[in-house]
Tab-separated table of C-alpha atoms in Angstrom:
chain	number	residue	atom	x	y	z
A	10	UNK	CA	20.166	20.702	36.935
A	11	UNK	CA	16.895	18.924	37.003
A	12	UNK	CA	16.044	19.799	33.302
A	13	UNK	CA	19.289	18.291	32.044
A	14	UNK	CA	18.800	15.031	34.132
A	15	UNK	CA	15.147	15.129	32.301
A	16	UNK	CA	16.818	15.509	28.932
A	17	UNK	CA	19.400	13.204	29.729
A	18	UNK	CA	16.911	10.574	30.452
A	19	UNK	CA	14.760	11.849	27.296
A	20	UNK	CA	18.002	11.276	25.135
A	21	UNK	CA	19.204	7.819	26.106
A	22	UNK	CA	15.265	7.033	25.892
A	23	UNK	CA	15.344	8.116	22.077
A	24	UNK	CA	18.502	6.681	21.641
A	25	UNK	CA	17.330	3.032	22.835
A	26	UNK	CA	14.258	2.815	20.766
A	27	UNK	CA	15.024	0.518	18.171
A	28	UNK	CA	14.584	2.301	14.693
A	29	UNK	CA	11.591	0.464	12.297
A	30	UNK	CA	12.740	-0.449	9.438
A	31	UNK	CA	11.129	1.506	6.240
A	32	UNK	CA	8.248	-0.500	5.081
A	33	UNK	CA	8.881	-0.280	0.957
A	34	UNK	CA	5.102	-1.440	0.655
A	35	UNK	CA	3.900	1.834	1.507
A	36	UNK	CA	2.864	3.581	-0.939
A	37	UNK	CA	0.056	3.686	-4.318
A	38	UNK	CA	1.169	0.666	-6.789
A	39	UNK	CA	-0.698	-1.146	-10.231
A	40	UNK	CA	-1.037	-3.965	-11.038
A	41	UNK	CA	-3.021	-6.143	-13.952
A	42	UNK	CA	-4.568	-9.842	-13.152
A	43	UNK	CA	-4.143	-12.654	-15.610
A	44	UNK	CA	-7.100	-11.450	-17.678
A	45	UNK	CA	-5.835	-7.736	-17.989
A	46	UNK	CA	-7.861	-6.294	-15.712
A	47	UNK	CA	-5.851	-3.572	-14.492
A	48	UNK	CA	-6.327	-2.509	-10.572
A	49	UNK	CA	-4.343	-0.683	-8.202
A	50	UNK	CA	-3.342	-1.380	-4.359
A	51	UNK	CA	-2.970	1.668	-1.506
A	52	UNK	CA	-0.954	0.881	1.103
A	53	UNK	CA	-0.557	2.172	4.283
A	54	UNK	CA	1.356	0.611	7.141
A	55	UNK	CA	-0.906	-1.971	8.475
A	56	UNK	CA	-3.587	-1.220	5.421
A	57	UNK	CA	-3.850	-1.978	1.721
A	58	UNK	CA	-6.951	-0.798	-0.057
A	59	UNK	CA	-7.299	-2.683	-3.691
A	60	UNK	CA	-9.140	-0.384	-6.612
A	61	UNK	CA	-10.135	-3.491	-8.740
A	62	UNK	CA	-11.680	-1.593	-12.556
A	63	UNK	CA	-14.216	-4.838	-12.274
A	64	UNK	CA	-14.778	-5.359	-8.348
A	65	UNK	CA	-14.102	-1.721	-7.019
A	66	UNK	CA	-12.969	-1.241	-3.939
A	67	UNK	CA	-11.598	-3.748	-1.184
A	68	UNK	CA	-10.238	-3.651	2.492
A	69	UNK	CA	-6.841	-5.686	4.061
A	70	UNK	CA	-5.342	-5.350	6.562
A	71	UNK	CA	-1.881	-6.526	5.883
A	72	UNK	CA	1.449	-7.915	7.787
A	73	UNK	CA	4.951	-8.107	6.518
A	74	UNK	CA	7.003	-11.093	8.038
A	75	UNK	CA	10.273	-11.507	6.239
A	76	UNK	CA	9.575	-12.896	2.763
A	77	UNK	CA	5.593	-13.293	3.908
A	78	UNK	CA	3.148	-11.056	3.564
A	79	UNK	CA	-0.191	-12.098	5.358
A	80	UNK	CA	-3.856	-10.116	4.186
A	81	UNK	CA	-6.745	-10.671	6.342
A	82	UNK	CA	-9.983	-9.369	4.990
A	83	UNK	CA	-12.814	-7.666	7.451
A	84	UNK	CA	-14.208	-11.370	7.327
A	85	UNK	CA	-11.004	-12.944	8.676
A	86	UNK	CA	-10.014	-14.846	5.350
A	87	UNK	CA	-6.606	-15.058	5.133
A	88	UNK	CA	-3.847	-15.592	2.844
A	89	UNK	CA	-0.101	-15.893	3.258
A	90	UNK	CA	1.959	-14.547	-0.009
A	91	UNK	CA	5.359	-15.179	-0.503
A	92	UNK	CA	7.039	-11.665	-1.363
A	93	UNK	CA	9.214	-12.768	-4.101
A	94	UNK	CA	10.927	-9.262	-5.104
A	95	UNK	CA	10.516	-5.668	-3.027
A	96	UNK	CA	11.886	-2.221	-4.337
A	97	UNK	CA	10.960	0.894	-3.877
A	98	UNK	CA	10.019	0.481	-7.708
A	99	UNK	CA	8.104	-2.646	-7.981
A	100	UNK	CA	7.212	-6.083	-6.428
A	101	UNK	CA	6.113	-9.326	-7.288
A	102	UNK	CA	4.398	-11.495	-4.830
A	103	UNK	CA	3.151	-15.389	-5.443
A	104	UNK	CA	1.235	-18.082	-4.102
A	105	UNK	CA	-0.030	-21.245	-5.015
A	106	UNK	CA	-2.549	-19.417	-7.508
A	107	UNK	CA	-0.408	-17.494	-9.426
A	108	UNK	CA	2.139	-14.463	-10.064
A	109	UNK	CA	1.367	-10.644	-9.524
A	110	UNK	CA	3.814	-8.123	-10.719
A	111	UNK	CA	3.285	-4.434	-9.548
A	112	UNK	CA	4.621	-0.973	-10.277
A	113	UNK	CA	5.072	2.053	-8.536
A	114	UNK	CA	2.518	4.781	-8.924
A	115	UNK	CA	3.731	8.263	-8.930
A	116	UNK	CA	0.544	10.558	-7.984
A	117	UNK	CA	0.395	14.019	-6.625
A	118	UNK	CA	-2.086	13.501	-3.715
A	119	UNK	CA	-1.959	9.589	-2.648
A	120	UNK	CA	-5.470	7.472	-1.965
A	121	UNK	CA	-5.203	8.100	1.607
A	122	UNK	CA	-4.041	12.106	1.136
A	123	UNK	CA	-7.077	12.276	-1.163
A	124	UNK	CA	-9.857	11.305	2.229
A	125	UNK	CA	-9.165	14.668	3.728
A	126	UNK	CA	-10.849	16.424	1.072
A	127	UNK	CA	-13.782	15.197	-0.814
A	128	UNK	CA	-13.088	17.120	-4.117
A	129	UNK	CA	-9.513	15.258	-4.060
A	130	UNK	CA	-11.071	11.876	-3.610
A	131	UNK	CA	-13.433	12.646	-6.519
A	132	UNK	CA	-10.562	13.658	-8.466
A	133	UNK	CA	-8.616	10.435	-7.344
A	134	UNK	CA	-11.357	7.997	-7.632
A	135	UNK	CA	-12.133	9.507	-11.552
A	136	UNK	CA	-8.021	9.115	-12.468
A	137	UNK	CA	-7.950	5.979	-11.773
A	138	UNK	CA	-10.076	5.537	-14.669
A	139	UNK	CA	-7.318	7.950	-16.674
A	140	UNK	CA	-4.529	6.098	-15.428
A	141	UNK	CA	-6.184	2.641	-16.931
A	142	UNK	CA	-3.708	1.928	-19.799
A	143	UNK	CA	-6.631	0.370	-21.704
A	144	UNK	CA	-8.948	3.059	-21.549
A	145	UNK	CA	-6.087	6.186	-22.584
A	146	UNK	CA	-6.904	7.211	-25.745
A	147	UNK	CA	-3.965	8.604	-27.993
């Protein structure tokens, strides 16, 4: 009797927990800036790493308010984006700077899969040179 008053509880517990929403952010996207430079953003739930070909490698921390979406960098600069289109294909964001359109990025191990192993990071780190439209040779 006392284990099903326990899983009783447990259920209606569960059950109460309001469900979060999917975050369509999530996930390994490209993008190109105005001059072509072609980079590409991991995101995790509360992190998006940028892989800029000419800067390298960046660090946000990220929040998703309704049509916002708010980076901080590790030196608390922030900027407030307004998310202008979301799918789980692309998204467009914009500000008072400009327009930036990304795509979808279909990889067999993900940025953040690829930091359990250091051979897959390697791996990762040198495709993102392959996956550079500019640089594919046909």
């Amino acid at each position: 009797m006392k284990n099903y008053i326990l899983f009783t509880l447990l259920l209606i517990i569960v059950s109460c927990k309001p469900d979060k929403p999917d975050n369509k952010l999530m996930g390994n996207w490209y993008g190109f800036d105005t001059d072509s430079a072609y980079y590409e953003l991991y995101i995790k739930d509360t992190l998006i790493i940028l892989n800029h070909e000419n800067l390298g490698l960046a660090e946000y921390v990220y929040e998703l308010d309704d049509n916002k979406l708010i980076t901080t960098t590790p030196l608390f600069f922030e900027r407030v984006w307004n998310v202008d289109s979301l799918t789980d294909s692309t998204f467009v964001i914009s500000d008072t700077l400009g327009v930036h359109h990304f795509q979808k990025m279909h990889v067999d191990v993900d940025y953040f899969q690829s930091m359990s192993d250091s051979l897959q990071y390697y791996r990762f780190r040198e495709d993102f040179v392959a996956r550079n439209p500019k640089l594919k040779i046909d």
